[in-house]
């Protein structure tokens, strides 16, 4: 799998779309219900953690359509994107860190586990294990089929808010930062609850988007899970991203927006 553009910060075996099978905490409790998806390219990654009991919100088409309680439910979602850097020289396992840099962000102001991760691979690489060095948790991740054929990490040039796209074979994740900023280091539901008297201020903390999509045919991808639930089922054309154009280091989307290719890795 040759690196064509950019800098590779993780080994080939880490690239792909991974779905979490479980997380087990230090007290022995195991949780499997939360929908957790990780799309990893040769450099950047997008990560979504959404509770299974989050309201479907089929009646909504925008945040203004949501009730206060529905906004608070959306505030519980935990999504982030960053660079992944894996140091394979560490013991007892290779150690990953996730520096945000200029194009990484998260919707939650407070991280649940703000520490590096230890990693190991089992079952011919289809199973990836992650441990917190502190012992706080263990996670098991499963590689999705046809997610290692190629991988791209793109960042929209000059965009505000920051917008990133991560593609791993048949899977993609789009991440757009919210327009508002949480100045306090508190859980997002607490901050949103305090701003509900001014709906616009509350909605600005939730108007970002993390959407996970799967390829249906050719270069058409369908959104399967989104932090904005009304986006689920929408099809998006990513042919502009995966087709070489110009100098190779940039792509132009159908709206004429320029995207920088941070990394592109493909099988020969």
Coordinates of C-alpha atoms in Angstrom, one line a residue:
X1 CA 0.0 0.0 0.0
X2 CA 2.2 2.9 -1.2
X3 CA 1.9 6.4 0.2
X4 CA 1.3 8.7 -2.7
X5 CA 0.8 12.1 -0.9
X6 CA 1.5 13.4 2.6
X7 CA 3.0 12.0 5.7
X8 CA 2.1 8.6 7.2
X9 CA 1.8 8.6 11.0
X10 CA 0.3 5.1 11.5
X11 CA 1.2 1.7 10.2
X12 CA -0.8 0.1 7.4
X13 CA -2.5 -2.3 9.7
X14 CA -4.2 0.6 11.6
X15 CA -5.7 2.1 8.5
X16 CA -9.4 1.4 7.8
X17 CA -12.8 1.6 9.3
X18 CA -13.1 0.1 12.8
X19 CA -16.3 -0.5 14.7
X20 CA -16.0 -1.0 18.5
X21 CA -17.3 -4.3 19.8
X22 CA -17.1 -3.4 23.5
X23 CA -15.5 -1.2 26.1
X24 CA -14.7 -2.7 29.5
X25 CA -13.9 -0.5 32.4
X26 CA -11.5 -1.0 35.3
X27 CA -14.4 -2.0 37.6
X28 CA -15.3 -4.9 35.2
X29 CA -18.4 -3.3 33.7
X30 CA -18.7 -3.9 30.0
X31 CA -20.7 -1.6 27.6
X32 CA -21.7 -2.7 24.1
X33 CA -24.7 -0.5 23.2
X34 CA -23.1 2.7 22.2
X35 CA -22.5 3.0 18.5
X36 CA -18.7 3.7 18.1
X37 CA -17.1 4.1 14.7
X38 CA -13.5 5.1 13.9
X39 CA -12.3 5.9 10.3
X40 CA -8.5 6.0 10.2
X41 CA -6.4 7.2 7.3
X42 CA -2.7 7.2 6.9
X43 CA -2.6 10.4 9.0
X44 CA -6.0 11.7 10.3
X45 CA -9.0 10.0 11.9
X46 CA -12.6 10.7 12.7
X47 CA -14.4 9.1 15.7
X48 CA -18.1 9.0 16.6
X49 CA -19.6 7.7 19.8
X50 CA -23.4 7.9 19.8
X51 CA -25.7 6.2 22.3
X52 CA -28.2 3.7 20.9
X53 CA -31.1 5.4 22.7
X54 CA -30.5 8.8 21.1
X55 CA -33.8 10.1 19.7
X56 CA -34.2 9.4 15.9
X57 CA -35.7 12.9 15.4
X58 CA -37.3 11.9 12.1
X59 CA -39.7 14.9 12.5
X60 CA -36.8 17.4 12.4
X61 CA -34.9 18.9 9.5
X62 CA -32.8 21.4 11.6
X63 CA -31.8 22.1 15.1
X64 CA -34.6 24.7 15.5
X65 CA -37.1 21.9 15.1
X66 CA -35.8 20.1 18.2
X67 CA -37.2 20.5 21.7
X68 CA -35.0 21.5 24.6
X69 CA -34.8 17.8 25.8
X70 CA -33.8 16.7 22.2
X71 CA -31.1 19.3 22.1
X72 CA -29.7 18.0 25.4
X73 CA -29.8 14.4 23.9
X74 CA -27.7 15.6 21.0
X75 CA -25.3 17.3 23.4
X76 CA -24.4 13.9 24.8
X77 CA -22.9 12.7 21.6
X78 CA -19.1 12.3 21.7
X79 CA -17.3 12.9 18.3
X80 CA -13.8 14.1 17.5
X81 CA -11.2 14.2 14.8
X82 CA -7.4 14.5 15.0
X83 CA -4.1 13.2 13.7
X84 CA -3.2 9.8 15.0
X85 CA 0.5 9.2 15.7
X86 CA 1.5 5.6 16.6
X87 CA 4.9 5.0 18.3
X88 CA 5.8 1.4 17.7
X89 CA 9.0 1.5 19.8
X90 CA 7.1 1.7 23.2
X91 CA 6.5 -1.1 25.6
X92 CA 4.5 -3.1 26.5
X93 CA 2.6 -2.1 23.4
X94 CA 2.8 0.5 20.6
X95 CA 1.4 3.8 21.9
X96 CA -0.9 6.2 20.1
X97 CA -1.5 9.8 20.7
X98 CA -4.0 12.1 19.0
X99 CA -2.7 15.7 18.6
X100 CA -5.4 18.0 17.3
X101 CA -3.1 20.4 15.4
X102 CA -4.8 23.0 13.2
X103 CA -7.5 20.8 11.9
X104 CA -8.6 18.6 14.8
X105 CA -11.5 19.3 17.1
X106 CA -14.1 17.6 19.3
X107 CA -17.7 18.5 20.2
X108 CA -17.1 17.7 23.8
X109 CA -15.1 20.3 25.8
X110 CA -14.0 17.6 28.3
X111 CA -12.3 14.3 27.3
X112 CA -13.5 11.2 29.2
X113 CA -10.0 9.6 28.9
X114 CA -7.4 12.2 28.2
X115 CA -4.4 9.8 27.9
X116 CA -2.6 7.9 25.1
X117 CA -3.7 4.4 24.0
X118 CA -1.8 1.1 23.8
X119 CA -2.6 -1.0 20.8
X120 CA -2.2 -4.6 19.6
X121 CA -3.6 -6.6 16.7
X122 CA -5.1 -10.1 16.7
X123 CA -6.8 -12.5 14.3
X124 CA -4.7 -11.6 11.3
X125 CA -5.2 -7.9 12.0
X126 CA -9.0 -7.9 11.9
X127 CA -9.2 -7.4 15.6
X128 CA -7.5 -4.3 17.2
X129 CA -7.2 -4.1 21.0
X130 CA -6.8 -0.8 22.8
X131 CA -5.9 -0.2 26.4
X132 CA -5.6 2.9 28.6
X133 CA -2.1 2.9 30.1
X134 CA -3.8 3.8 33.4
X135 CA -5.9 0.7 33.2
X136 CA -9.1 2.7 33.0
X137 CA -10.5 0.8 30.0
X138 CA -10.1 -1.9 27.3
X139 CA -11.7 -1.6 23.9
X140 CA -12.0 -4.2 21.1
X141 CA -12.3 -2.9 17.6
X142 CA -13.3 -4.9 14.5
X143 CA -12.0 -4.0 11.0
X144 CA -14.7 -3.6 8.4
X145 CA -14.4 -5.4 5.0
X146 CA -13.2 -3.3 2.0
X147 CA -11.9 -0.5 4.2
X148 CA -8.2 -0.8 3.4
X149 CA -8.2 -0.5 -0.4
X150 CA -7.3 3.2 -0.2
X151 CA -7.3 5.9 2.4
X152 CA -7.6 9.7 2.1
X153 CA -7.4 12.5 4.6
X154 CA -8.7 15.9 3.2
X155 CA -9.1 19.3 4.9
X156 CA -11.2 22.0 3.2
X157 CA -8.9 24.9 2.4
X158 CA -9.6 28.2 4.2
X159 CA -12.9 26.9 5.6
X160 CA -14.5 28.3 8.8
X161 CA -15.6 26.3 10.7
X162 CA -12.9 23.7 10.0
X163 CA -14.1 20.8 7.8
X164 CA -12.3 17.5 7.3
X165 CA -13.1 14.3 5.3
X166 CA -11.7 10.9 6.0
X167 CA -12.2 8.1 3.5
X168 CA -11.2 4.4 4.1
X169 CA -12.2 2.3 1.1
X170 CA -16.0 1.8 1.3
X171 CA -16.4 4.1 4.3
X172 CA -16.1 7.8 4.9
X173 CA -16.5 10.3 7.7
X174 CA -17.1 14.0 7.3
X175 CA -16.4 16.2 10.3
X176 CA -17.3 19.9 10.5
X177 CA -16.7 21.9 13.6
X178 CA -19.5 23.8 15.3
X179 CA -19.8 27.6 14.8
X180 CA -20.0 28.3 18.6
X181 CA -17.3 27.7 21.2
X182 CA -17.7 26.3 24.7
X183 CA -15.5 28.5 26.9
X184 CA -16.0 26.3 30.0
X185 CA -14.4 22.9 30.5
X186 CA -17.6 21.2 31.4
X187 CA -19.6 18.4 29.8
X188 CA -21.5 19.8 26.8
X189 CA -25.0 18.9 28.1
X190 CA -24.3 21.2 31.2
X191 CA -23.2 24.1 28.9
X192 CA -26.1 23.7 26.5
X193 CA -28.6 23.5 29.4
X194 CA -27.3 26.8 30.7
X195 CA -27.9 28.4 27.3
X196 CA -31.3 27.1 26.6
X197 CA -32.9 30.5 27.5
X198 CA -31.1 31.7 24.3
X199 CA -31.8 29.0 21.7
X200 CA -29.5 30.5 19.1
X201 CA -26.5 30.3 21.6
X202 CA -27.3 26.7 22.4
X203 CA -27.7 25.7 18.8
X204 CA -24.4 27.2 17.9
X205 CA -22.7 24.6 20.1
X206 CA -24.5 21.8 18.3
X207 CA -24.5 22.9 14.7
X208 CA -21.3 21.0 13.8
X209 CA -21.6 17.7 12.0
X210 CA -20.0 14.3 12.2
X211 CA -21.5 11.9 9.5
X212 CA -20.4 8.3 8.8
X213 CA -21.2 7.0 5.3
X214 CA -20.9 3.7 3.4
X215 CA -20.4 3.3 -0.3
X216 CA -23.5 2.1 -2.1
X217 CA -22.3 2.1 -5.8
X218 CA -19.6 3.7 -7.8
X219 CA -18.6 6.7 -5.7
X220 CA -22.0 7.3 -4.1
X221 CA -21.9 7.0 -0.3
X222 CA -25.0 6.9 2.0
X223 CA -24.9 8.5 5.5
X224 CA -25.6 5.7 8.0
X225 CA -25.0 7.6 11.2
X226 CA -24.9 11.3 11.9
X227 CA -24.7 13.7 14.8
X228 CA -27.5 15.5 13.0
X229 CA -29.9 12.6 12.7
X230 CA -31.9 14.1 9.8
X231 CA -28.9 13.7 7.7
X232 CA -29.1 9.9 7.9
X233 CA -30.1 8.3 4.6
X234 CA -28.7 11.1 2.5
X235 CA -26.5 10.1 -0.3
X236 CA -23.3 12.0 -1.1
X237 CA -21.1 11.9 -4.2
X238 CA -17.4 11.6 -3.3
X239 CA -16.1 10.9 -6.8
X240 CA -14.4 14.4 -6.8
X241 CA -12.3 13.2 -3.8
X242 CA -11.2 9.8 -4.9
X243 CA -10.5 10.8 -8.6
X244 CA -7.1 12.3 -9.2
X245 CA -7.2 15.9 -10.4
X246 CA -4.9 18.9 -10.8
X247 CA -1.6 18.6 -9.1
X248 CA -2.8 15.6 -7.0
X249 CA -2.4 17.5 -3.7
X250 CA -5.7 19.2 -4.0
X251 CA -9.3 18.3 -4.9
X252 CA -12.2 20.5 -6.0
X253 CA -15.7 19.5 -4.9
X254 CA -18.9 20.2 -6.9
X255 CA -19.4 23.5 -5.1
X256 CA -16.0 24.7 -6.3
X257 CA -14.4 24.4 -2.9
X258 CA -10.7 23.4 -2.7
X259 CA -9.6 20.6 -0.4
X260 CA -6.0 19.9 0.6
X261 CA -5.1 16.2 0.5
X262 CA -3.2 15.7 3.8
X263 CA -2.5 12.0 2.9
X264 CA -3.4 9.5 0.2
X265 CA -2.5 5.9 0.5
X266 CA -3.6 3.2 -1.9
X267 CA -3.0 -0.5 -2.7
X268 CA -0.8 -1.1 -5.8

